[in-house]
Amino acid sequence: TTFFQAAPVPAMNPPTLAEVLSKVGISEETLDQECSDTDLVSISQFLDWRTIAPHLGLSAIDIVGVDCKRTEPEKRVETLRKWKKKFGFKATYRVLVEKHLETGNADHAAEVCRLIKQQAEDTPTLSRAVLPTLPPTIGSSTSAS
C-alpha cells in the first residue's frame, strides 16, 4: 500500500508559484482555465504519474486502474484523463502547476506554464482584421432590403 501514498515534499525550498510564473512570463490568471484534452496529452510527456497522481486527488483504486495493462506513456495520459474526469472544470492548469511544485517538480511546473504560454501565442485572437471576413448577420445594414 505504500506505493499509493503521496510522495513526501522535499526538504529544500521549492520556487513559489509567483517565481515560476515570472520566470516563464505568464500571468496567474492564465492558470485558471480548464485543461484541454490536447494539452493533457502534451503535459503527459513529462509527467511523473506515480508521484503526482495521489496529489491530484486520485484514489488508490484510480491509480491501480491507471497502472493496469498500459504502457508508461499511456499511464501518464490516463492519469491526467482520470483527474480531469473526476474534477471537471476544477481540473485547471493552476492545480497542475501547484501540485508539481508541492511534489518538488519545479521543472515540470515550468513546463506546464511554457505550454500554456506557447498556446496563447499560437492561438489567433479575433481582431478587426478578420471581422470583414465574417458573414453579415440578419438585419445588418449589408443585407438586401
mmCIF file of C-alpha atoms in Angstrom:
data_model
loop_
_atom_site.group_PDB
_atom_site.id
_atom_site.type_symbol
_atom_site.label_atom_id
_atom_site.label_comp_id
_atom_site.label_asym_id
_atom_site.label_seq_id
_atom_site.Cartn_x
_atom_site.Cartn_y
_atom_site.Cartn_z
ATOM 1 C CA THR A 1 0.000 0.000 0.000
ATOM 2 C CA THR A 2 2.947 2.375 0.337
ATOM 3 C CA PHE A 3 3.015 2.576 -3.462
ATOM 4 C CA PHE A 4 -0.142 4.687 -3.356
ATOM 5 C CA GLN A 5 0.887 7.172 -0.705
ATOM 6 C CA ALA A 6 1.728 10.671 -1.759
ATOM 7 C CA ALA A 7 5.457 11.260 -2.041
ATOM 8 C CA PRO A 8 6.905 13.390 0.750
ATOM 9 C CA VAL A 9 7.595 17.000 -0.013
ATOM 10 C CA PRO A 10 11.332 17.617 -0.411
ATOM 11 C CA ALA A 11 13.060 19.452 2.444
ATOM 12 C CA MET A 12 14.515 22.181 0.232
ATOM 13 C CA ASN A 13 12.502 25.280 -0.551
ATOM 14 C CA PRO A 14 10.916 24.897 -3.970
ATOM 15 C CA PRO A 15 10.204 28.015 -6.008
ATOM 16 C CA THR A 16 6.878 29.687 -5.413
ATOM 17 C CA LEU A 17 4.108 29.852 -7.977
ATOM 18 C CA ALA A 18 4.853 33.548 -8.490
ATOM 19 C CA GLU A 19 8.531 32.794 -9.145
ATOM 20 C CA VAL A 20 7.722 30.134 -11.759
ATOM 21 C CA LEU A 21 5.205 32.405 -13.497
ATOM 22 C CA SER A 22 7.674 35.283 -13.515
ATOM 23 C CA LYS A 23 10.421 33.087 -14.932
ATOM 24 C CA VAL A 24 8.182 31.794 -17.744
ATOM 25 C CA GLY A 25 6.466 35.138 -18.323
ATOM 26 C CA ILE A 26 2.756 34.409 -17.918
ATOM 27 C CA SER A 27 0.090 35.843 -15.648
ATOM 28 C CA GLU A 28 -1.505 33.953 -12.789
ATOM 29 C CA GLU A 29 -4.983 34.369 -14.316
ATOM 30 C CA THR A 30 -3.901 32.249 -17.277
ATOM 31 C CA LEU A 31 -3.684 29.225 -14.975
ATOM 32 C CA ASP A 32 -7.374 29.282 -14.066
ATOM 33 C CA GLN A 33 -8.505 27.752 -17.355
ATOM 34 C CA GLU A 34 -9.705 24.167 -17.505
ATOM 35 C CA CYS A 35 -7.085 21.905 -19.078
ATOM 36 C CA SER A 36 -7.857 20.860 -22.631
ATOM 37 C CA ASP A 37 -7.560 17.219 -23.701
ATOM 38 C CA THR A 38 -4.883 18.193 -26.219
ATOM 39 C CA ASP A 39 -2.846 19.898 -23.510
ATOM 40 C CA LEU A 40 -3.170 16.897 -21.227
ATOM 41 C CA VAL A 41 -1.511 14.738 -23.867
ATOM 42 C CA SER A 42 1.315 17.279 -24.225
ATOM 43 C CA ILE A 43 1.711 17.628 -20.457
ATOM 44 C CA SER A 44 1.772 13.859 -20.024
ATOM 45 C CA GLN A 45 5.067 13.657 -21.910
ATOM 46 C CA PHE A 46 6.978 14.922 -18.864
ATOM 47 C CA LEU A 47 4.620 13.711 -16.127
ATOM 48 C CA ASP A 48 5.834 11.577 -13.228
ATOM 49 C CA TRP A 49 2.416 9.956 -12.928
ATOM 50 C CA ARG A 50 3.173 7.778 -9.893
ATOM 51 C CA THR A 51 4.258 10.777 -7.839
ATOM 52 C CA ILE A 52 1.590 13.256 -8.850
ATOM 53 C CA ALA A 53 -1.495 11.006 -9.079
ATOM 54 C CA PRO A 54 -2.251 10.983 -5.336
ATOM 55 C CA HIS A 55 -1.606 14.741 -5.140
ATOM 56 C CA LEU A 56 -4.178 15.280 -7.889
ATOM 57 C CA GLY A 57 -6.772 13.534 -5.741
ATOM 58 C CA LEU A 58 -6.773 10.168 -7.453
ATOM 59 C CA SER A 59 -7.580 7.270 -5.139
ATOM 60 C CA ALA A 60 -5.637 4.035 -4.795
ATOM 61 C CA ILE A 61 -8.332 2.368 -6.919
ATOM 62 C CA ASP A 62 -7.918 5.051 -9.604
ATOM 63 C CA ILE A 63 -4.150 4.501 -9.587
ATOM 64 C CA VAL A 64 -4.475 0.719 -9.877
ATOM 65 C CA GLY A 65 -6.803 1.303 -12.835
ATOM 66 C CA VAL A 66 -4.215 3.531 -14.477
ATOM 67 C CA ASP A 67 -1.419 1.038 -13.870
ATOM 68 C CA CYS A 68 -3.278 -1.965 -15.259
ATOM 69 C CA LYS A 69 -2.132 -3.235 -18.684
ATOM 70 C CA ARG A 70 -0.851 0.064 -20.066
ATOM 71 C CA THR A 71 2.465 1.307 -21.369
ATOM 72 C CA GLU A 72 4.203 4.100 -19.440
ATOM 73 C CA PRO A 73 3.105 6.802 -21.927
ATOM 74 C CA GLU A 74 -0.494 5.525 -21.700
ATOM 75 C CA LYS A 75 -0.329 5.603 -17.893
ATOM 76 C CA ARG A 76 0.752 9.242 -17.946
ATOM 77 C CA VAL A 77 -2.110 10.253 -20.246
ATOM 78 C CA GLU A 78 -4.658 8.142 -18.367
ATOM 79 C CA THR A 79 -3.641 9.725 -15.041
ATOM 80 C CA LEU A 80 -4.494 13.173 -16.391
ATOM 81 C CA ARG A 81 -7.693 11.988 -18.090
ATOM 82 C CA LYS A 82 -8.942 10.368 -14.869
ATOM 83 C CA TRP A 83 -8.098 13.554 -12.970
ATOM 84 C CA LYS A 84 -9.986 15.699 -15.470
ATOM 85 C CA LYS A 85 -12.978 13.348 -15.497
ATOM 86 C CA LYS A 86 -13.080 13.281 -11.690
ATOM 87 C CA PHE A 87 -12.724 17.043 -11.153
ATOM 88 C CA GLY A 88 -14.192 18.509 -14.372
ATOM 89 C CA PHE A 89 -13.903 22.294 -14.596
ATOM 90 C CA LYS A 90 -11.769 22.278 -11.421
ATOM 91 C CA ALA A 91 -9.031 20.431 -13.353
ATOM 92 C CA THR A 92 -7.113 23.600 -14.153
ATOM 93 C CA TYR A 93 -3.565 24.417 -15.135
ATOM 94 C CA ARG A 94 -3.190 26.086 -11.735
ATOM 95 C CA VAL A 95 -3.818 22.779 -9.965
ATOM 96 C CA LEU A 96 -1.256 21.001 -12.154
ATOM 97 C CA VAL A 97 1.375 23.675 -11.575
ATOM 98 C CA GLU A 98 0.734 23.838 -7.825
ATOM 99 C CA LYS A 99 0.805 20.043 -7.438
ATOM 100 C CA HIS A 100 4.068 19.824 -9.364
ATOM 101 C CA LEU A 101 5.536 22.449 -7.050
ATOM 102 C CA GLU A 102 4.242 20.576 -3.967
ATOM 103 C CA THR A 103 5.971 17.396 -5.120
ATOM 104 C CA GLY A 104 9.263 19.200 -5.752
ATOM 105 C CA ASN A 105 8.922 19.130 -9.522
ATOM 106 C CA ALA A 106 9.508 22.804 -10.305
ATOM 107 C CA ASP A 107 10.824 21.896 -13.758
ATOM 108 C CA HIS A 108 7.540 20.165 -14.613
ATOM 109 C CA ALA A 109 5.567 23.112 -13.223
ATOM 110 C CA ALA A 110 7.538 25.417 -15.511
ATOM 111 C CA GLU A 111 6.912 23.084 -18.477
ATOM 112 C CA VAL A 112 3.140 23.343 -17.920
ATOM 113 C CA CYS A 113 3.483 27.138 -17.837
ATOM 114 C CA ARG A 114 5.577 27.155 -21.022
ATOM 115 C CA LEU A 115 2.949 25.061 -22.783
ATOM 116 C CA ILE A 116 0.212 27.493 -21.769
ATOM 117 C CA LYS A 117 2.313 30.451 -22.895
ATOM 118 C CA GLN A 118 3.090 28.812 -26.247
ATOM 119 C CA GLN A 119 -0.583 28.084 -26.860
ATOM 120 C CA ALA A 120 -1.550 31.644 -26.001
ATOM 121 C CA GLU A 121 0.984 32.895 -28.546
ATOM 122 C CA ASP A 122 -0.170 30.409 -31.203
ATOM 123 C CA THR A 123 -3.911 30.991 -30.741
ATOM 124 C CA PRO A 124 -5.230 33.679 -33.069
ATOM 125 C CA THR A 125 -7.458 36.242 -31.461
ATOM 126 C CA LEU A 126 -10.487 37.869 -33.057
ATOM 127 C CA SER A 127 -9.337 41.191 -34.418
ATOM 128 C CA ARG A 128 -10.628 43.854 -36.736
ATOM 129 C CA ALA A 129 -8.541 42.334 -39.490
ATOM 130 C CA VAL A 130 -10.699 39.202 -39.571
ATOM 131 C CA LEU A 131 -14.052 40.810 -38.885
ATOM 132 C CA PRO A 132 -14.769 41.709 -42.529
ATOM 133 C CA THR A 133 -14.473 38.025 -43.483
ATOM 134 C CA LEU A 134 -17.299 37.074 -41.138
ATOM 135 C CA PRO A 135 -20.726 36.671 -42.766
ATOM 136 C CA PRO A 136 -23.183 39.517 -42.167
ATOM 137 C CA THR A 137 -25.824 38.940 -39.516
ATOM 138 C CA ILE A 138 -29.541 39.011 -40.268
ATOM 139 C CA GLY A 139 -30.831 42.531 -40.202
ATOM 140 C CA SER A 140 -27.429 44.117 -40.665
ATOM 141 C CA SER A 141 -27.019 47.077 -42.994
ATOM 142 C CA THR A 142 -25.297 44.870 -45.593
ATOM 143 C CA SER A 143 -28.345 42.629 -46.093
ATOM 144 C CA ALA A 144 -30.658 43.197 -49.036
ATOM 145 C CA SER A 145 -33.745 45.308 -48.385
#
